[in-house]
């Protein structure tokens, strides 16, 4: 096997919301594999923080301010990236939010906001980059899905609805544009230790684990939370020529949670 198939030399990768966390980890892995990194975030402060973090790792990233729920702004972003960096080869729809609110306490407006960022935005950004990919004759789209693309849980009705929809958007992009040598796949992270999940891992006043932290450890065969770095290898694979016949697939990187029914009570 030619291991060069996993290289991303000469490719331009746009990772949305990649100033920190999962997006940042994936973008740094792309850079290590030879890609040019482009990212956006919602405001200049976050973009500047991201640029500083990439520079600290010796990566010359290209950062832009853009609200990925704004179709006109996304169109302008993609045009600017094409002019200043080049046509996008790889897109990672990573930007996302979560609201942990019981369904009966969540307003329709809050529900729509989560759907807008976690589902509508990947549609908008994918729609903006696909024409360039068609012209180039290839493209890779990776949607950051979730275990909530398969499971439900208390307080995350909007998030689960969005991520379930994102799974099906992934399959539909594959169905519509696979003939143009565009592969659209998803990564479904398990519980990853990021700033977003930090409240769920806080130590209790008595020094014990947060109850949810205990729950996740008990449900994960790997017996730990994932690190953002655990997603780097799968992301590089799905962005590279090594996955050219993988399309419409969701790769769950969850330490085995979805395969595990849990321990029998003693």
C-alpha atoms as one frame of an Amber mdcrd trajectory, in Angstrom:
protein
   0.000   0.000   0.000   1.142   3.517  -0.819   1.189   5.373   2.515   1.366
   8.663   0.601  -2.392   8.210   0.107  -2.812   9.561   3.642  -0.915  12.781
   2.808  -2.728  16.074   2.187   0.073  17.939   0.418  -1.169  20.817  -1.706
  -4.723  20.584  -0.357  -6.624  23.538   1.094  -8.745  22.662   4.111 -11.478
  24.857   5.591 -12.397  23.893   9.152 -15.264  25.928  10.583 -15.108  27.145
  14.175 -11.523  25.940  14.528 -10.035  28.488  16.900  -9.856  25.860  19.647
 -11.113  22.422  20.674 -11.967  19.667  18.217 -11.718  21.906  15.152  -8.274
  23.134  16.177  -7.033  19.576  16.756  -8.294  18.443  13.358  -6.818  21.464
  11.565  -3.394  20.964  13.178  -3.446  17.329  12.045  -4.282  18.450   8.511
  -1.334  20.834   8.593   0.988  18.060   9.774  -0.221  15.980   6.808   0.668
  18.811   4.402  -2.549  20.797   3.995  -2.986  24.562   4.107  -5.331  25.435
   6.976  -8.190  27.921   6.662 -10.600  28.493   9.518 -13.317  30.872  10.604
 -14.935  31.917  13.839 -17.794  34.136  14.897 -15.742  37.202  15.903 -12.299
  38.747  15.496 -11.250  38.009  19.069 -11.677  34.261  18.556  -9.990  34.401
  15.152  -7.014  36.235  16.661  -6.765  33.673  19.468  -6.871  30.896  16.902
  -4.182  32.501  14.735  -1.952  32.864  17.811  -2.529  29.220  18.788  -1.656
  27.991  15.279   1.420  30.239  15.153   2.557  28.757  18.469   2.601  25.369
  16.735   4.462  26.786  13.754   1.396  26.704  11.504   0.601  29.552   9.102
  -3.182  29.405   9.183  -5.604  31.712   7.407  -8.343  32.987   9.732 -11.572
  34.773   8.820 -14.540  36.172  10.701 -17.771  34.621   9.446 -21.151  33.597
  10.847 -21.733  30.220   9.193 -25.516  30.576   9.567 -25.465  33.604   7.235
 -25.656  32.348   3.653 -24.474  35.618   2.092 -21.545  35.871   4.510 -20.521
  32.275   3.805 -20.642  32.910   0.059 -18.398  35.932   0.530 -16.032  33.922
   2.732 -15.633  31.119   0.199 -15.035  33.641  -2.598 -12.401  35.420  -0.492
 -10.663  32.144   0.393 -10.588  31.165  -3.287  -9.034  34.526  -4.173  -6.510
  34.686  -1.319  -5.646  31.020  -0.696  -7.184  28.826  -3.391 -10.171  26.609
  -4.106 -11.168  24.500  -1.107 -10.405  20.770  -1.359 -11.482  19.742   2.146
 -14.327  21.089   4.284 -14.896  20.170   7.917 -18.237  21.390   9.252 -17.141
  21.613  12.870 -18.794  24.796  14.228 -21.545  23.884  16.662 -23.359  24.709
  19.874 -25.326  22.803  22.499 -28.028  23.902  24.922 -28.586  21.555  27.864
 -32.190  22.408  28.650 -35.133  20.085  29.348 -37.418  20.045  26.325 -40.408
  21.479  28.196 -38.284  24.390  29.392 -36.742  25.154  25.982 -38.300  27.855
  23.831 -38.830  27.327  20.116 -36.385  30.171  19.532 -33.640  28.354  21.485
 -34.416  25.136  19.604 -34.165  26.931  16.247 -30.813  28.485  17.220 -29.240
  25.071  17.814 -30.699  23.731  14.558 -29.427  26.818  12.734 -25.812  26.401
  13.877 -25.575  22.604  13.984 -27.591  21.664  10.875 -28.420  24.648   8.664
 -24.836  25.944   8.735 -23.289  22.685   7.426 -25.863  22.803   4.602 -24.960
  26.429   3.835 -21.184  25.944   3.888 -21.297  22.659   1.948 -23.505  24.286
  -0.686 -20.951  27.099  -1.020 -17.890  24.866  -1.514 -19.339  22.060  -3.646
 -19.283  24.019  -6.951 -15.527  24.572  -6.593 -15.028  20.902  -5.771 -17.009
  19.879  -8.850 -14.788  22.083 -11.025 -11.621  20.604  -9.473 -12.956  17.078
  -9.948 -12.634  16.084  -6.293 -13.589  17.094  -2.771 -13.878  15.898   0.801
 -16.578  17.039   3.218 -16.470  15.899   6.845 -19.412  16.699   9.090 -18.833
  16.583  12.828 -21.814  14.542  13.923 -22.255  13.022  17.379 -23.353   9.942
  19.265 -26.549  11.983  19.477 -26.879  11.248  15.757 -27.927   7.785  17.031
 -29.027   8.221  20.647 -31.244  10.464  22.714 -30.593  11.812  26.188 -32.256
  14.144  28.662 -31.860  17.918  28.036 -30.418  17.744  24.492 -33.518  17.524
  22.278 -32.385  20.286  19.903 -28.811  19.000  19.683 -29.924  15.413  19.032
 -32.407  16.574  16.394 -29.700  18.627  14.662 -27.061  15.901  14.777 -29.529
  13.272  13.565 -30.351  15.584  10.678 -26.644  16.127  10.011 -26.151  12.377
   9.677 -28.800  12.298   6.968 -27.459  15.448   5.282 -24.108  13.636   5.112
 -25.701  10.683   3.351 -27.632  12.920   1.006 -24.566  14.924  -0.072 -22.911
  11.572  -0.791 -25.948  10.523  -2.833 -26.146  13.744  -4.859 -22.470  14.480
  -5.486 -20.606  11.183  -5.260 -20.512  10.998  -9.055 -18.369  14.160  -9.021
 -15.706  12.393  -6.928 -16.852  14.191  -3.794 -16.845  12.113  -0.623 -18.993
  13.311   2.281 -18.589  11.469   5.569 -19.126  12.222   9.223 -17.203  11.788
  12.432 -19.274  11.072  15.522 -17.187  11.914  18.572 -17.924  10.306  21.894
 -17.545  12.375  25.028 -14.482  14.506  24.398 -12.669  16.572  27.018 -13.075
  20.105  25.622 -14.039  23.486  27.100 -17.628  22.748  26.010 -17.788  19.621
  28.209 -15.722  21.010  31.093 -18.796  21.668  33.313 -19.606  17.943  33.125
 -16.172  17.010  34.454 -15.910  19.452  37.354 -14.892  17.973  40.688 -17.556
  18.089  43.374 -16.988  20.041  46.630 -16.082  16.773  48.373 -13.484  15.971
  45.683 -15.548  13.263  43.997 -16.280  13.044  40.284 -19.238  14.916  38.822
 -22.140  12.401  38.609 -22.220  12.728  34.809 -18.467  12.160  34.673 -18.934
   8.937  36.655 -21.748   7.918  34.321 -19.655   8.419  31.166 -16.662   6.527
  32.542 -18.923   3.617  33.483 -20.525   3.559  29.995 -17.284   3.745  28.021
 -15.305   0.519  27.482 -12.164   2.673  27.161 -12.952   3.922  30.696 -12.028
   7.518  29.895 -13.166  10.639  28.105 -11.702  11.097  24.655  -9.150  13.756
  23.820  -9.496  16.020  20.801  -6.336  14.344  19.479  -8.248  11.038  19.265
 -10.125  12.543  16.310  -7.027  13.512  14.329  -6.302  10.161  12.684  -9.906
   9.534  11.602 -10.141  13.090  10.225  -6.929  12.796   8.203  -8.117   9.441
   6.819 -11.469  10.877   5.715  -9.770  13.940   4.203  -7.200  11.918   2.260
  -7.144   9.809  -0.903  -7.005   6.729   1.362 -10.792   7.105   1.803 -11.728
   7.694  -1.840 -14.265   4.832  -1.839 -15.691   5.680   1.595 -18.793   7.808
   1.187 -21.886   8.532   3.260 -20.382   6.867   6.331 -20.417   8.083   9.944
 -17.259   7.035  11.787 -17.984   6.966  15.508 -14.931   7.727  17.628 -16.480
   7.050  21.008 -14.282   4.642  22.965 -16.882   1.927  22.338 -19.968   3.515
  23.933 -22.309   2.699  21.042 -21.191  -0.956  21.126 -21.712  -1.384  24.855
 -24.880  -2.085  26.815 -23.196  -1.365  30.154 -22.187  -3.404  33.161 -24.629
  -5.697  34.855 -25.644  -4.358  38.284 -23.910  -6.195  41.121
